[in-house]
Structures are given as C-alpha cells and as structure tokens.
Amino acid sequence: MEGDDQQDPVVDTARSLLDGHIILDRNLAMQNHYPPIAVLESLSRLMSNVCSRQQMDKAAVLRSLLAAYSKSEDLIRIGAYKPGSDPTLDKAVACLPAVNTFLRQTPVEQPTLVDTLQRLAELPA
C-alpha cells in the first residue's frame, strides 16, 4: 500500500486474500530500526501451521509486552509512569532493549532460521 492508509479498500481486499501482512513503520525507520516492521500491526494467518507451540507462546508474550509498552509509552516518556504500579509494564520496560535488538538487523546480516529461533528463545520475556 502507498502511504499510511490502512483502510484503502484495494489494500484491504488484497490483505484478505493473503496469508497475512507485514506493516512497515516510517517512525521505526527514522529511529534507524531496520527492518522497520510494526510487529503489533503485522500478522500471519498461517503462523500456527509453521511454528511450534513454544515459538507461538514466545511470540505471544513478546507481542503482549510490546502492546503494554505501546499503550503507556507517552506516560513513560514524560516520566508520569511510576515503576511498580503495573508488573506487566515493568517487565515490558525492562525487556524492551533486548526485544528491539532482536527485532533489528543490519543490511549485511543474514541470520538463519536456527539462529533466529535461538535468539528468540534467549529473550528475557
């Protein structure tokens, strides 16, 4: 799709016919986060057919932590969030650097599936 219009009818029809979709986020790209995949907006309908239960569980935990952080990011940035008031958000804040490192790669990196699964398993989430 062109631009940020997620509601474009043509795009929506194409999405409904495909396995899923990867949403690229311009804000992530501006932060030098490559590939700039918006994990919370992206999905796969076949993930359960190609991933183990353990991989699915780990991905679900990571998505939950990213969602908790995203929901409260403004409060965190202005210093209004008090650590200890939400255990899930505390965990998300603590894990975010490791999660972002996992989600990034340089243009010359070519990680194998085995390497990626090992790194996923090692995440603190």
C-alpha atoms as an extended CHARMM CRD file, in Angstrom:
* protein
*
       125  EXT
         1         1  MET       CA              0.0000000000        0.0000000000        0.0000000000  PROA      1               0.0000000000
         2         2  GLU       CA              1.0580000000        3.5560000000       -0.5340000000  PROA      2               0.0000000000
         3         3  GLY       CA              1.4580000000        5.8260000000        2.4510000000  PROA      3               0.0000000000
         4         4  ASP       CA             -0.1850000000        5.0600000000        5.7700000000  PROA      4               0.0000000000
         5         5  ASP       CA             -3.7750000000        4.4510000000        4.6160000000  PROA      5               0.0000000000
         6         6  GLN       CA             -4.5630000000        1.0910000000        6.2080000000  PROA      6               0.0000000000
         7         7  GLN       CA             -8.2380000000        1.4140000000        5.2390000000  PROA      7               0.0000000000
         8         8  ASP       CA             -7.7670000000        1.5590000000        1.4700000000  PROA      8               0.0000000000
         9         9  PRO       CA            -10.3700000000       -0.8800000000        0.0240000000  PROA      9               0.0000000000
        10        10  VAL       CA             -7.9680000000       -2.3460000000       -2.5330000000  PROA      10              0.0000000000
        11        11  VAL       CA             -5.3320000000       -2.9310000000        0.1340000000  PROA      11              0.0000000000
        12        12  ASP       CA             -7.9330000000       -4.4210000000        2.4640000000  PROA      12              0.0000000000
        13        13  THR       CA             -9.1020000000       -6.8450000000       -0.2400000000  PROA      13              0.0000000000
        14        14  ALA       CA             -5.5260000000       -7.9140000000       -1.0200000000  PROA      14              0.0000000000
        15        15  ARG       CA             -4.8620000000       -8.4420000000        2.7000000000  PROA      15              0.0000000000
        16        16  SER       CA             -7.9180000000      -10.6780000000        2.9910000000  PROA      16              0.0000000000
        17        17  LEU       CA             -6.5760000000      -12.9380000000        0.2220000000  PROA      17              0.0000000000
        18        18  LEU       CA             -3.0440000000      -13.2360000000        1.5470000000  PROA      18              0.0000000000
        19        19  ASP       CA             -1.6440000000      -15.2490000000        4.4590000000  PROA      19              0.0000000000
        20        20  GLY       CA             -1.0640000000      -12.0760000000        6.3920000000  PROA      20              0.0000000000
        21        21  HSD       CA              0.7800000000       -8.8590000000        6.0790000000  PROA      21              0.0000000000
        22        22  ILE       CA              3.8510000000       -7.0300000000        7.2610000000  PROA      22              0.0000000000
        23        23  ILE       CA              3.3540000000       -3.3830000000        8.0660000000  PROA      23              0.0000000000
        24        24  LEU       CA              6.4090000000       -1.1630000000        7.7390000000  PROA      24              0.0000000000
        25        25  ASP       CA              6.5500000000        1.8500000000       10.0410000000  PROA      25              0.0000000000
        26        26  ARG       CA              8.1540000000        5.0980000000        8.9160000000  PROA      26              0.0000000000
        27        27  ASN       CA              8.7420000000        6.1260000000       12.5490000000  PROA      27              0.0000000000
        28        28  LEU       CA             10.7990000000        2.9850000000       13.1790000000  PROA      28              0.0000000000
        29        29  ALA       CA             12.8360000000        3.7050000000       10.0540000000  PROA      29              0.0000000000
        30        30  MET       CA             13.5160000000        7.2380000000       11.3160000000  PROA      30              0.0000000000
        31        31  GLN       CA             14.8790000000        5.6490000000       14.5230000000  PROA      31              0.0000000000
        32        32  ASN       CA             17.2950000000        3.5520000000       12.4100000000  PROA      32              0.0000000000
        33        33  HSD       CA             15.3050000000        0.4220000000       13.2970000000  PROA      33              0.0000000000
        34        34  TYR       CA             15.6120000000       -1.9040000000       10.3030000000  PROA      34              0.0000000000
        35        35  PRO       CA             13.6940000000       -3.6720000000        9.0720000000  PROA      35              0.0000000000
        36        36  PRO       CA             11.0670000000       -1.2050000000       10.3100000000  PROA      36              0.0000000000
        37        37  ILE       CA              8.3660000000       -3.8210000000       10.8870000000  PROA      37              0.0000000000
        38        38  ALA       CA              5.4450000000       -2.7150000000       13.0690000000  PROA      38              0.0000000000
        39        39  VAL       CA              5.0660000000       -6.0030000000       14.9450000000  PROA      39              0.0000000000
        40        40  LEU       CA              1.7600000000       -5.1110000000       16.5990000000  PROA      40              0.0000000000
        41        41  GLU       CA              0.1330000000       -4.2180000000       13.2860000000  PROA      41              0.0000000000
        42        42  SER       CA              1.5380000000       -7.1520000000       11.3010000000  PROA      42              0.0000000000
        43        43  LEU       CA              0.0660000000      -10.6450000000       11.3040000000  PROA      43              0.0000000000
        44        44  SER       CA              0.1830000000      -14.0740000000        9.7810000000  PROA      44              0.0000000000
        45        45  ARG       CA             -2.7720000000      -16.3850000000        9.4500000000  PROA      45              0.0000000000
        46        46  LEU       CA             -0.5060000000      -19.4020000000        8.9170000000  PROA      46              0.0000000000
        47        47  MET       CA              1.8180000000      -18.8360000000       11.8550000000  PROA      47              0.0000000000
        48        48  SER       CA              0.2110000000      -21.6320000000       13.8520000000  PROA      48              0.0000000000
        49        49  ASN       CA              0.8380000000      -24.0120000000       10.9270000000  PROA      49              0.0000000000
        50        50  VAL       CA              4.5650000000      -23.2970000000       10.6530000000  PROA      50              0.0000000000
        51        51  CYS       CA              5.6190000000      -22.5380000000       14.2430000000  PROA      51              0.0000000000
        52        52  SER       CA              5.9370000000      -24.7720000000       17.2720000000  PROA      52              0.0000000000
        53        53  ARG       CA              3.7530000000      -24.2170000000       20.3230000000  PROA      53              0.0000000000
        54        54  GLN       CA              6.8150000000      -22.8700000000       22.1770000000  PROA      54              0.0000000000
        55        55  GLN       CA              7.5320000000      -20.3670000000       19.3800000000  PROA      55              0.0000000000
        56        56  MET       CA              3.8770000000      -19.2920000000       19.3280000000  PROA      56              0.0000000000
        57        57  ASP       CA              3.9090000000      -18.8090000000       23.1050000000  PROA      57              0.0000000000
        58        58  LYS       CA              7.1330000000      -16.7740000000       22.9900000000  PROA      58              0.0000000000
        59        59  ALA       CA              5.7750000000      -14.5970000000       20.1690000000  PROA      59              0.0000000000
        60        60  ALA       CA              2.5430000000      -14.0310000000       22.1220000000  PROA      60              0.0000000000
        61        61  VAL       CA              4.4880000000      -12.9250000000       25.1950000000  PROA      61              0.0000000000
        62        62  LEU       CA              6.6110000000      -10.5500000000       23.1210000000  PROA      62              0.0000000000
        63        63  ARG       CA              3.5430000000       -9.0730000000       21.4330000000  PROA      63              0.0000000000
        64        64  SER       CA              1.8710000000       -8.6110000000       24.8460000000  PROA      64              0.0000000000
        65        65  LEU       CA              4.9200000000       -6.8080000000       26.2120000000  PROA      65              0.0000000000
        66        66  LEU       CA              5.1790000000       -4.6010000000       23.1200000000  PROA      66              0.0000000000
        67        67  ALA       CA              1.4610000000       -3.7970000000       23.4090000000  PROA      67              0.0000000000
        68        68  ALA       CA              1.7770000000       -2.9200000000       27.1130000000  PROA      68              0.0000000000
        69        69  TYR       CA              4.7010000000       -0.6130000000       26.3740000000  PROA      69              0.0000000000
        70        70  SER       CA              2.9720000000        0.9520000000       23.3670000000  PROA      70              0.0000000000
        71        71  LYS       CA             -0.1720000000        1.6580000000       25.3860000000  PROA      71              0.0000000000
        72        72  SER       CA              1.7850000000        3.5430000000       28.0580000000  PROA      72              0.0000000000
        73        73  GLU       CA              4.6870000000        4.9280000000       26.0230000000  PROA      73              0.0000000000
        74        74  ASP       CA              3.5840000000        8.5530000000       26.3920000000  PROA      74              0.0000000000
        75        75  LEU       CA              3.3560000000        8.2440000000       30.1870000000  PROA      75              0.0000000000
        76        76  ILE       CA              6.7820000000        6.6170000000       30.3290000000  PROA      76              0.0000000000
        77        77  ARG       CA              8.3900000000        9.2740000000       28.1260000000  PROA      77              0.0000000000
        78        78  ILE       CA              7.1180000000       12.1930000000       30.2120000000  PROA      78              0.0000000000
        79        79  GLY       CA              8.0260000000       10.4470000000       33.4710000000  PROA      79              0.0000000000
        80        80  ALA       CA              4.4360000000       10.0290000000       34.6830000000  PROA      80              0.0000000000
        81        81  TYR       CA              4.6420000000        6.2460000000       34.9970000000  PROA      81              0.0000000000
        82        82  LYS       CA              5.6370000000        5.0130000000       38.4380000000  PROA      82              0.0000000000
        83        83  PRO       CA              7.5300000000        1.7090000000       38.3320000000  PROA      83              0.0000000000
        84        84  GLY       CA              5.8290000000       -0.9400000000       40.4350000000  PROA      84              0.0000000000
        85        85  SER       CA              2.2850000000        0.1320000000       39.5870000000  PROA      85              0.0000000000
        86        86  ASP       CA              1.9260000000       -2.3570000000       36.7070000000  PROA      86              0.0000000000
        87        87  PRO       CA              4.0440000000       -5.5580000000       36.7560000000  PROA      87              0.0000000000
        88        88  THR       CA              3.4380000000       -6.2680000000       33.0520000000  PROA      88              0.0000000000
        89        89  LEU       CA              4.5510000000       -2.7880000000       32.0530000000  PROA      89              0.0000000000
        90        90  ASP       CA              7.5700000000       -3.0320000000       34.3580000000  PROA      90              0.0000000000
        91        91  LYS       CA              8.5630000000       -6.2420000000       32.5660000000  PROA      91              0.0000000000
        92        92  ALA       CA              7.9620000000       -4.6060000000       29.1640000000  PROA      92              0.0000000000
        93        93  VAL       CA             10.1850000000       -1.6470000000       30.0650000000  PROA      93              0.0000000000
        94        94  ALA       CA             12.9290000000       -3.9810000000       31.3220000000  PROA      94              0.0000000000
        95        95  CYS       CA             12.7680000000       -6.2460000000       28.2420000000  PROA      95              0.0000000000
        96        96  LEU       CA             12.3600000000       -3.5620000000       25.5630000000  PROA      96              0.0000000000
        97        97  PRO       CA             16.0770000000       -3.0920000000       24.7730000000  PROA      97              0.0000000000
        98        98  ALA       CA             16.5780000000       -6.8440000000       24.2740000000  PROA      98              0.0000000000
        99        99  VAL       CA             13.3770000000       -7.1320000000       22.2140000000  PROA      99              0.0000000000
       100       100  ASN       CA             14.4010000000       -4.2070000000       19.9840000000  PROA      100             0.0000000000
       101       101  THR       CA             17.8470000000       -5.7340000000       19.4970000000  PROA      101             0.0000000000
       102       102  PHE       CA             16.1700000000       -8.9890000000       18.4490000000  PROA      102             0.0000000000
       103       103  LEU       CA             13.8680000000       -7.1770000000       16.0090000000  PROA      103             0.0000000000
       104       104  ARG       CA             16.7000000000       -5.2940000000       14.2890000000  PROA      104             0.0000000000
       105       105  GLN       CA             19.2560000000       -6.4550000000       11.7700000000  PROA      105             0.0000000000
       106       106  THR       CA             21.7950000000       -4.7440000000        9.5890000000  PROA      106             0.0000000000
       107       107  PRO       CA             21.5820000000       -4.9010000000        5.7840000000  PROA      107             0.0000000000
       108       108  VAL       CA             24.5130000000       -7.3340000000        5.7000000000  PROA      108             0.0000000000
       109       109  GLU       CA             23.1610000000       -9.7480000000        8.3230000000  PROA      109             0.0000000000
       110       110  GLN       CA             21.6810000000      -12.9690000000        7.0210000000  PROA      110             0.0000000000
       111       111  PRO       CA             20.5110000000      -14.8380000000       10.1050000000  PROA      111             0.0000000000
       112       112  THR       CA             19.4670000000      -18.4370000000        9.6420000000  PROA      112             0.0000000000
       113       113  LEU       CA             16.1980000000      -19.7700000000       10.9970000000  PROA      113             0.0000000000
       114       114  VAL       CA             18.1380000000      -21.7330000000       13.6290000000  PROA      114             0.0000000000
       115       115  ASP       CA             19.9780000000      -18.5770000000       14.7610000000  PROA      115             0.0000000000
       116       116  THR       CA             16.7450000000      -16.5890000000       14.9040000000  PROA      116             0.0000000000
       117       117  LEU       CA             14.9410000000      -19.2540000000       16.9290000000  PROA      117             0.0000000000
       118       118  GLN       CA             17.8820000000      -19.4670000000       19.3300000000  PROA      118             0.0000000000
       119       119  ARG       CA             17.8720000000      -15.6960000000       19.8170000000  PROA      119             0.0000000000
       120       120  LEU       CA             14.0930000000      -15.7660000000       20.3310000000  PROA      120             0.0000000000
       121       121  ALA       CA             14.4080000000      -18.4640000000       22.9760000000  PROA      121             0.0000000000
       122       122  GLU       CA             17.0810000000      -16.4450000000       24.7970000000  PROA      122             0.0000000000
       123       123  LEU       CA             14.9660000000      -13.3060000000       25.1250000000  PROA      123             0.0000000000
       124       124  PRO       CA             14.1540000000      -12.4850000000       28.7530000000  PROA      124             0.0000000000
       125       125  ALA       CA             10.4080000000      -12.2660000000       28.1480000000  PROA      125             0.0000000000
